[in-house]
CSV table of C-alpha atoms in Angstrom, one decimal:
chain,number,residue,atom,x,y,z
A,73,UNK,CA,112.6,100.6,108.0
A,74,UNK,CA,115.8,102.0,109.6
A,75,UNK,CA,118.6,102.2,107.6
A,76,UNK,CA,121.5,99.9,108.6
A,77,UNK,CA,125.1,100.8,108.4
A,78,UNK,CA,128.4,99.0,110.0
A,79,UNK,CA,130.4,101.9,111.1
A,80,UNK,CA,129.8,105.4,110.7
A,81,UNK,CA,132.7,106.5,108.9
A,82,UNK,CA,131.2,106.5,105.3
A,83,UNK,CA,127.4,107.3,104.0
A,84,UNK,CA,125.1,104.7,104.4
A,85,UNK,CA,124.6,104.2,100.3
A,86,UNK,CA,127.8,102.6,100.4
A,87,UNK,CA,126.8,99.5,102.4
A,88,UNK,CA,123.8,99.6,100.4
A,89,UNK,CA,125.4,99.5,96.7
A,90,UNK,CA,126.7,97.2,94.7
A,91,UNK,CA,129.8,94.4,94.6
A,92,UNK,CA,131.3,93.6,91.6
A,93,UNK,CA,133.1,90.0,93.2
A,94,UNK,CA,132.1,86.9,91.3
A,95,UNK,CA,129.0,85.0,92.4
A,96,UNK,CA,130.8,81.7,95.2
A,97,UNK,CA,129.5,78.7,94.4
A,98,UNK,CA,129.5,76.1,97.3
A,99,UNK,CA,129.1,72.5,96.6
A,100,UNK,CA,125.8,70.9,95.9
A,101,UNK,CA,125.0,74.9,96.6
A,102,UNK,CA,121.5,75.7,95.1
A,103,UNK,CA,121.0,78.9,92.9
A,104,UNK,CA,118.2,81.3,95.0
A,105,UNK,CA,117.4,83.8,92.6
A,106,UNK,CA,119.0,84.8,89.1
A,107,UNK,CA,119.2,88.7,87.8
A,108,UNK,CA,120.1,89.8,84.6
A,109,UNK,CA,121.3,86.1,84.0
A,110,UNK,CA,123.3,86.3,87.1
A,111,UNK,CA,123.1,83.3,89.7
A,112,UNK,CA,122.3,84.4,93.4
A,113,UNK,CA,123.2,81.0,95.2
A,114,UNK,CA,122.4,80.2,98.9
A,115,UNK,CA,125.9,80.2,100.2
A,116,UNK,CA,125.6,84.0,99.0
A,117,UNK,CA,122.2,84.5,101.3
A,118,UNK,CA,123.2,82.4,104.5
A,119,UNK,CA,126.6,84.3,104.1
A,120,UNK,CA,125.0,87.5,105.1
A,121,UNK,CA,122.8,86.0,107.6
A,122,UNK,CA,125.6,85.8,109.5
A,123,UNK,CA,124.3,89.5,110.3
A,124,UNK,CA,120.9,88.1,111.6
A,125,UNK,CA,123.0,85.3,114.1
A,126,UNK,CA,120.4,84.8,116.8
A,127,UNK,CA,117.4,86.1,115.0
A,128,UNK,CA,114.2,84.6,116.4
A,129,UNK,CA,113.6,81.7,113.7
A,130,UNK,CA,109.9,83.2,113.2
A,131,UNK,CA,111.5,85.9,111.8
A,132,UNK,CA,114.3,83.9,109.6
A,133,UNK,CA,112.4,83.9,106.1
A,134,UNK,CA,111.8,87.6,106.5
A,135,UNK,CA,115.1,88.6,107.4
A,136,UNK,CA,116.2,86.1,104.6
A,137,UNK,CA,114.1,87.6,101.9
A,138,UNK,CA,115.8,91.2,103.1
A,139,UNK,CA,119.3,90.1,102.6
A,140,UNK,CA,117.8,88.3,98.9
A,141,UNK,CA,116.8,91.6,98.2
A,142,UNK,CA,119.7,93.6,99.2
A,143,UNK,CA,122.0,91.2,96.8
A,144,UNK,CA,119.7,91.7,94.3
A,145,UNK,CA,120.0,95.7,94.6
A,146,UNK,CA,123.8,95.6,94.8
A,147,UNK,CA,123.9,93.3,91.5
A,148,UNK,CA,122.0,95.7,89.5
A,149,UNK,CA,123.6,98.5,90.2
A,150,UNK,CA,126.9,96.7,89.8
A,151,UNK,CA,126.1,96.0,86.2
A,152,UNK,CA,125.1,99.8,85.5
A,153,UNK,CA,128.3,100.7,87.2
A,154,UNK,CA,130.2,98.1,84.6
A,155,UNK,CA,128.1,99.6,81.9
A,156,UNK,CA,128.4,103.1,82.1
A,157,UNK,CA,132.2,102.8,82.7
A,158,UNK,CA,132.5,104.8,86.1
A,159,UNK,CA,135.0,104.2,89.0
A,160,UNK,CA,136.5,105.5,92.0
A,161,UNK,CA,140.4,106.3,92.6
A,162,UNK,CA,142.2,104.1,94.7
A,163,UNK,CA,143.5,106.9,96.9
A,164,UNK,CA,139.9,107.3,97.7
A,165,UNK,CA,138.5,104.6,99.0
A,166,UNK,CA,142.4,103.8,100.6
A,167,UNK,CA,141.3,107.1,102.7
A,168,UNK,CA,137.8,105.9,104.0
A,169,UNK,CA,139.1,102.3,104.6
A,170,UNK,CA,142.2,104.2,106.3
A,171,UNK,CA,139.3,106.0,108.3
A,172,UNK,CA,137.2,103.0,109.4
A,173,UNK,CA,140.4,101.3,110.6
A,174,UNK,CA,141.1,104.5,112.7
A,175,UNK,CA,137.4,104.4,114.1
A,176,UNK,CA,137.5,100.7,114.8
A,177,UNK,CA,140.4,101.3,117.1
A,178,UNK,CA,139.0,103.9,118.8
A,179,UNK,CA,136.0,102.8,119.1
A,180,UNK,CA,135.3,101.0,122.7
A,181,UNK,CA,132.8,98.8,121.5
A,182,UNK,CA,135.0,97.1,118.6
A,183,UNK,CA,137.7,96.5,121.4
A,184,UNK,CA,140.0,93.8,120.3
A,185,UNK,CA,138.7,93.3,116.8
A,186,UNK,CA,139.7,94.5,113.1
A,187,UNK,CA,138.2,96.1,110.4
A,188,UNK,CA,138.5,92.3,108.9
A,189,UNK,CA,136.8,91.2,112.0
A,190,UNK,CA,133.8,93.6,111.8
A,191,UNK,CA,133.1,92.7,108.1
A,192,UNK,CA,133.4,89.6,108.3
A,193,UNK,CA,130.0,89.7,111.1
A,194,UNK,CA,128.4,90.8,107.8
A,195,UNK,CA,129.2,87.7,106.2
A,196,UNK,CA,131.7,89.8,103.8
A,197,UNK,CA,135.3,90.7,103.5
A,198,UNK,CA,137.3,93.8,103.0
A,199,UNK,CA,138.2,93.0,99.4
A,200,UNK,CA,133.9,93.0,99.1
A,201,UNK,CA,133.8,96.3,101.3
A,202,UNK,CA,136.2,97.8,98.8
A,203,UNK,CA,134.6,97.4,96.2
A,204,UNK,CA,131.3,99.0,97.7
A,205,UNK,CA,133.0,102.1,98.5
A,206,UNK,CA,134.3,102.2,95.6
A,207,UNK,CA,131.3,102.0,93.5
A,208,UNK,CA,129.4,104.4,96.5
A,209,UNK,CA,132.2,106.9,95.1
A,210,UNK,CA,131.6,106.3,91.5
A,211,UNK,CA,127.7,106.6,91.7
A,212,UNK,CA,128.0,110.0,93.4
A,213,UNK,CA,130.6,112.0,91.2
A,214,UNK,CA,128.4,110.0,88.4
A,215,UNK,CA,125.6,112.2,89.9
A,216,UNK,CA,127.0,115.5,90.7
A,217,UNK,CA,128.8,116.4,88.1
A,218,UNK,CA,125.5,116.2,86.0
A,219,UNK,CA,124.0,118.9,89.3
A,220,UNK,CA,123.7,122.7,89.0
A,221,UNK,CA,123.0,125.2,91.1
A,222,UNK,CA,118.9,125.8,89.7
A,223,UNK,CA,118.5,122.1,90.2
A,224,UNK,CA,119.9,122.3,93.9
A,225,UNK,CA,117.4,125.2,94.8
A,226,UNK,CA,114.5,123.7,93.5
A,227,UNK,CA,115.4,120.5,96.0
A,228,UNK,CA,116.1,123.0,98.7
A,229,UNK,CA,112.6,124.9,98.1
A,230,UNK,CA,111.1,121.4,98.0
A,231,UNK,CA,112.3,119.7,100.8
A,232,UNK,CA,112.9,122.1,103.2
A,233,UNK,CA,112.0,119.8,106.5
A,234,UNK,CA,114.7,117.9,105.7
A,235,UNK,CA,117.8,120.9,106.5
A,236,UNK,CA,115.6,122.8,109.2
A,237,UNK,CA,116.3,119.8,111.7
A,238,UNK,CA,112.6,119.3,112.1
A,239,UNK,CA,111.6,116.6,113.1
A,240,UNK,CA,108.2,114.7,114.2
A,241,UNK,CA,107.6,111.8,116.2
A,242,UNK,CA,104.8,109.1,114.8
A,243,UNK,CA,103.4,105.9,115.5
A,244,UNK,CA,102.0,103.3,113.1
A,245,UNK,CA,100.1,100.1,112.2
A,246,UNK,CA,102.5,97.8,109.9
A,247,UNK,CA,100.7,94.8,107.6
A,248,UNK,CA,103.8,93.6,106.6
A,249,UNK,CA,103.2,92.4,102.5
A,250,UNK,CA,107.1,91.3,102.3
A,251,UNK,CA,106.8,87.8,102.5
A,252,UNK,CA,103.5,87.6,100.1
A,253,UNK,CA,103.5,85.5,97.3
A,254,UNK,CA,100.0,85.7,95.5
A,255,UNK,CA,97.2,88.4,94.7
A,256,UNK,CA,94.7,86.7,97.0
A,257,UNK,CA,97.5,87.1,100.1
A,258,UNK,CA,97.7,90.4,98.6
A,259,UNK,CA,94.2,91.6,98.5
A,260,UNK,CA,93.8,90.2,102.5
A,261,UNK,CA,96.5,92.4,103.7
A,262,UNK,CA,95.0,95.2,101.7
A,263,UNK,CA,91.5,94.7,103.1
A,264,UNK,CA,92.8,94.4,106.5
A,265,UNK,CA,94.7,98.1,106.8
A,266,UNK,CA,91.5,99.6,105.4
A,267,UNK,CA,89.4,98.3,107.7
A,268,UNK,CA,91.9,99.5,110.3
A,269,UNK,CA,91.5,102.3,109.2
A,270,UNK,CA,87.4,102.6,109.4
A,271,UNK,CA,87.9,101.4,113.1
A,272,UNK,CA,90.0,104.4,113.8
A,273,UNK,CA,87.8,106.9,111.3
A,274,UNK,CA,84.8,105.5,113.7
A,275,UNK,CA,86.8,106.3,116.6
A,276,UNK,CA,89.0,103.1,117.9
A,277,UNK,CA,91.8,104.1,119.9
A,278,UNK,CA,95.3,103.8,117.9
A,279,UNK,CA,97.8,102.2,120.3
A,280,UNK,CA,95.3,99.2,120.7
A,281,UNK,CA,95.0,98.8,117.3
A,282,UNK,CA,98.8,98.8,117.0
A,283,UNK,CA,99.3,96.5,119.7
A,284,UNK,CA,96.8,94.3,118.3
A,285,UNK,CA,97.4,94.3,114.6
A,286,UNK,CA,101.1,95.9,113.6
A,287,UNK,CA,104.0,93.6,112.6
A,288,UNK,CA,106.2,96.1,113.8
A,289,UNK,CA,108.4,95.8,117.0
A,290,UNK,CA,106.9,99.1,117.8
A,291,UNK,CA,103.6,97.8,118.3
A,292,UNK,CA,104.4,96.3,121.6
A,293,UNK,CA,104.8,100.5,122.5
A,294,UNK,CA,101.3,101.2,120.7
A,295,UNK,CA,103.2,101.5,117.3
A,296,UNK,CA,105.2,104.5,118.9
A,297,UNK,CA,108.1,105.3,116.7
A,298,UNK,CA,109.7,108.1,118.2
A,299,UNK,CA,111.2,111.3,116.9
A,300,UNK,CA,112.6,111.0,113.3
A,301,UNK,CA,113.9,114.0,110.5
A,302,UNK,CA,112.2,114.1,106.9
A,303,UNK,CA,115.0,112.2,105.3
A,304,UNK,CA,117.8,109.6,105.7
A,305,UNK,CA,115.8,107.3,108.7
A,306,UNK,CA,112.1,106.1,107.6
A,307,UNK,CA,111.2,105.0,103.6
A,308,UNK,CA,110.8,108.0,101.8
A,309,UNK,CA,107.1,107.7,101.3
A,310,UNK,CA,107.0,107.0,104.7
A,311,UNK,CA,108.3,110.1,105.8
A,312,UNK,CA,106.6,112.1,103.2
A,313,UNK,CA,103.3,111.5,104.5
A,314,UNK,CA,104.3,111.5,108.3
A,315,UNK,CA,105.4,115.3,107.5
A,316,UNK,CA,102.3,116.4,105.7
A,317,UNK,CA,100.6,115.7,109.1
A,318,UNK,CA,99.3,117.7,112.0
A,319,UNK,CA,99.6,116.5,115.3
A,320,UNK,CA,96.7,114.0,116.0
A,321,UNK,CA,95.8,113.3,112.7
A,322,UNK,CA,95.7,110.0,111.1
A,323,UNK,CA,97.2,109.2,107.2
A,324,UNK,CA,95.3,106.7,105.0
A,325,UNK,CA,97.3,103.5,104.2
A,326,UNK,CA,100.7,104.0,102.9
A,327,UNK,CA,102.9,101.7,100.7
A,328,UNK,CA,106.1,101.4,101.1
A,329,UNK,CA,108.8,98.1,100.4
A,330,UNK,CA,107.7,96.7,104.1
A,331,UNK,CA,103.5,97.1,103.5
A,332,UNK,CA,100.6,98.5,104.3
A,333,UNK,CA,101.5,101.3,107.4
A,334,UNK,CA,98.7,103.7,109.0
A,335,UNK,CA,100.7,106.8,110.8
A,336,UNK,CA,99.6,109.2,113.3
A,337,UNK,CA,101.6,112.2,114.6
A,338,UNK,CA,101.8,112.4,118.0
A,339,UNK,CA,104.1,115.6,118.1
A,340,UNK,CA,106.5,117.6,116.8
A,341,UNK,CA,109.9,119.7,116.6
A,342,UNK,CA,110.3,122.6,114.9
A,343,UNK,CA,113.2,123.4,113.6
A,344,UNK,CA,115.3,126.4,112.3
A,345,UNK,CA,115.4,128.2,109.3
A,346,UNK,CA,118.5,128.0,107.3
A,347,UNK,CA,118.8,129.7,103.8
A,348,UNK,CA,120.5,127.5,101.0
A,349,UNK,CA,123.8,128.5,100.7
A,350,UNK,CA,124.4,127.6,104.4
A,351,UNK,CA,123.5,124.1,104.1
A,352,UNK,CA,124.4,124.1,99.9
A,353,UNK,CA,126.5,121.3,100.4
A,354,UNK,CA,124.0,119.4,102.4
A,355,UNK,CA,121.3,119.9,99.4
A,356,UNK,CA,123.7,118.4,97.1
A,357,UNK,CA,124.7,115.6,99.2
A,358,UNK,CA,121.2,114.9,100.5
A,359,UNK,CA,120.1,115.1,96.5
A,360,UNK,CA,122.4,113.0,95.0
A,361,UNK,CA,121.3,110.2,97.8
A,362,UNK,CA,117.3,110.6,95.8
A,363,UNK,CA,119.0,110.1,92.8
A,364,UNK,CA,120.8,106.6,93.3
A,365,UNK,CA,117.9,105.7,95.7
A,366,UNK,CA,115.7,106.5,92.5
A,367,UNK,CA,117.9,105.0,90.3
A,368,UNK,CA,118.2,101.5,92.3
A,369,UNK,CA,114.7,101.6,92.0
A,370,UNK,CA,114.6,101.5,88.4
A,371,UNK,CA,117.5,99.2,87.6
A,372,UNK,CA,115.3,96.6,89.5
A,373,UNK,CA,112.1,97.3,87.8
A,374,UNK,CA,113.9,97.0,84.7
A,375,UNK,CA,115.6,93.9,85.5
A,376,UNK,CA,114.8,90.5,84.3
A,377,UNK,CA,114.6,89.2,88.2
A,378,UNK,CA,113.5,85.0,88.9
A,379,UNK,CA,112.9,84.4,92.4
A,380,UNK,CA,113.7,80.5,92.9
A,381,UNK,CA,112.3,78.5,95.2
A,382,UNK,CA,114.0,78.6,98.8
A,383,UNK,CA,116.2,75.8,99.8
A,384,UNK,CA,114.1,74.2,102.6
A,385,UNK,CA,114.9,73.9,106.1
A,386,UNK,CA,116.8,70.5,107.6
A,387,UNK,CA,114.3,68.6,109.7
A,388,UNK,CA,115.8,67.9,112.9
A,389,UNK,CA,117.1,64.6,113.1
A,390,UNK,CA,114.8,62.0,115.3
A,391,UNK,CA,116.4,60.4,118.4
C-alpha cells in the first residue's frame, strides 16, 4: 500500500511510469503476459525481483504479480507517451540524474556504491532510469499546461486534508483479492470481510480480528497502521474513507488494488490552516499526481491485457 521509491531525489511517479527500452528476450525465455500486442517475458519479471531478493517464498507469487503489474503500467503509459508525441529535455533529466548521483554520495547508507549500483538492485539500468524520468517530465508539463488557476482552487477547496498536514492514524483488516483468479475465489473473500464486519457491528474487538484474519503485516500489531496524511502514502480510496472518519468509528469494506480492507480511526492530528496561494504550487503538483494516477488507470482498463500462464517453479532436484 506504501508507495515505493529508490532515492528521494525525484517524485515517486517517476519510478512508477513508463520505459520505452525494447522488451529482452532470454533464451528459451517464456512470454508472461502480452499488452497492446507487446510481449512481457519472464526474464523482464525475475529481473525486477531482484528488488524482492530474500522475500519469504510464501510471498513470491504476490510480490511477482506486483512487479507483472507494475510493467504492465509502465507499458501503457509508454505507448500514450509515443502516441501523443511528448518528451522531456535532455538538460532536464541530465539535472535529476546529476542530483541522484550527488545524493548517492552523500548518502551514508549507499556508502561505496553508484547510482549504476543502486539501479541495478532494481533489476534496471540507468539508460532504463532515464527514460523514466524522462517520460515522469513529459507526463507532467503534458498536464499542467492544460491547469488553470479555477481548476487548482476547486482541488484546493476539495481536498483540503491533504495541505493542512493532518493527518490520522488507522488500523485495518486486509482480505487480500490480488492473487484471485475466478468469481467463486472472489465472492469468498467478499463474504469473508462482510462478515467481519457483522462481528465488529455486533461488538468483536478489532485488533483480534486483525490479528486473526488481515493479510497485512500490520495485523501482527492489531492492523495498527500508524499515522499517515490524506495523499501520497495509502491508495487513494483508502485514504478517502480513513478521513471521512471520527475517531473510533469503523468504515464498511473498502476496495482498493490490494482487497477487501475494514478501517478504524484510532486518532488524529489536526493540522493547520493554509490559504491557497501559500501552498499554490503544492495544489498543482499534488493535482497533476491525480491526473497521471487517473490516467494510468484508464490506459489499463482500455488495454487489450492477456495474463499468460506463469512459468512454474523448478522442483528441487532429488538426492
Amino acid at each position: 500500500m506504501i508507495k515505493a521509491v529508490i532515492i528521494p531525489v525525484v517524485s515517486t511517479v517517476a519510478f512508477l511510469l513508463p520505459h520505452n527500452f525494447p522488451p529482452v528476450q532470454a533464451q528459451e525465455d517464456m512470454v508472461a503476459a502480452i499488452v497492446n500486442g507487446r510481449n512481457i517475458y519472464n526474464s523482464e519479471i525475475e529481473g525486477r525481483m531482484k528488488a524482492h531478493k530474500g522475500i519469504d517464498p510464501a510471498k513470491r507469487s504476490d510480490a511477482r504479480d506486483r512487479v507483472l503489474n507494475e510493467i504492465l503500467a509502465e507499458i501503457v503509459m509508454d505507448q500514450f507517451i509515443e502516441k501523443e508525441g511528448i518528451k522531456a529535455k535532455d538538460e532536464e533529466v541530465d539535472a535529476i540524474i546529476n542530483s541522484m548521483r550527488e545524493g548517492i554520495k552523500n548518502n551514508p547508507r549507499y556508502a561505496g556504491k553508484t547510482l549504476e549500483d543502486v539501479v541495478a538492485t532494481f533489476g534496471k539500468d540507468v539508460k532504463q532510469l532515464r527514460t523514466e524520468i524522462s517520460n515522469s517530465i513529459a507526463l507532467r508539463k503534458h498536464f499542467s499546461q492544460n491547469v488553470d488557476y479555477d481548476t487548482l482552487v476547486e482541488y484546493f477547496n476539495e481536498n483540503k486534508d491533504a495541505f493542512t498536514r493532518k493527518q490520522v492514524k488507522a488500523s485495518h483488516i486486509l482480505i487480500d483479492t490480488r492473487s484471485l483468479k475466478t468469481k467463486k475465489e472472489y465472492a469468498v473473500a467478499f463474504d469473508k470481510i462482510h462478515g467481519l464486519k457483522k462481528q465488529l457491528d455486533e461488538g468483536a474487538d478489532f485488533a483480534e480480528l486483525a490479528k486473526a484474519n488481515s493479510a497485512c503485516p500490520s495485523a501482527q500489531n492489531g492492523g495498527d497502521l500508524g499515522f499517515f496524511p490524506r495523499k501520497g502514502t495509502m491508495a487513494e480510496p483508502f485514504a478517502e474513507a480513513a478521513f471521512k472518519l471520527k475517531v473510533g468509528e469503523i468504515s464498511e469494506p473498502v476496495l482498493t488494488e490490494f482487497g477487501f480492507h475494514i478501517i478504524t480511526v484510532t486518532d488524529v492530528k489536526d493540522g493547520k490552516e493554509v490559504k491557497f496561494e501559500d501552498v499554490k504550487d503544492k495544489v498543482e503538483e499534488v493535482y497533476v499526481d491525480d491526473q497521471i494516477q487517473n490516467l494510468i488507470k484508464k490506459q489499463l482498463s482500455e488495454a487489450k491485457i492477456e495474463i499468460k500462464e506463469p512459468k512454474p517453479e523448478p522442483e528441487p532436484e532429488s538426492k
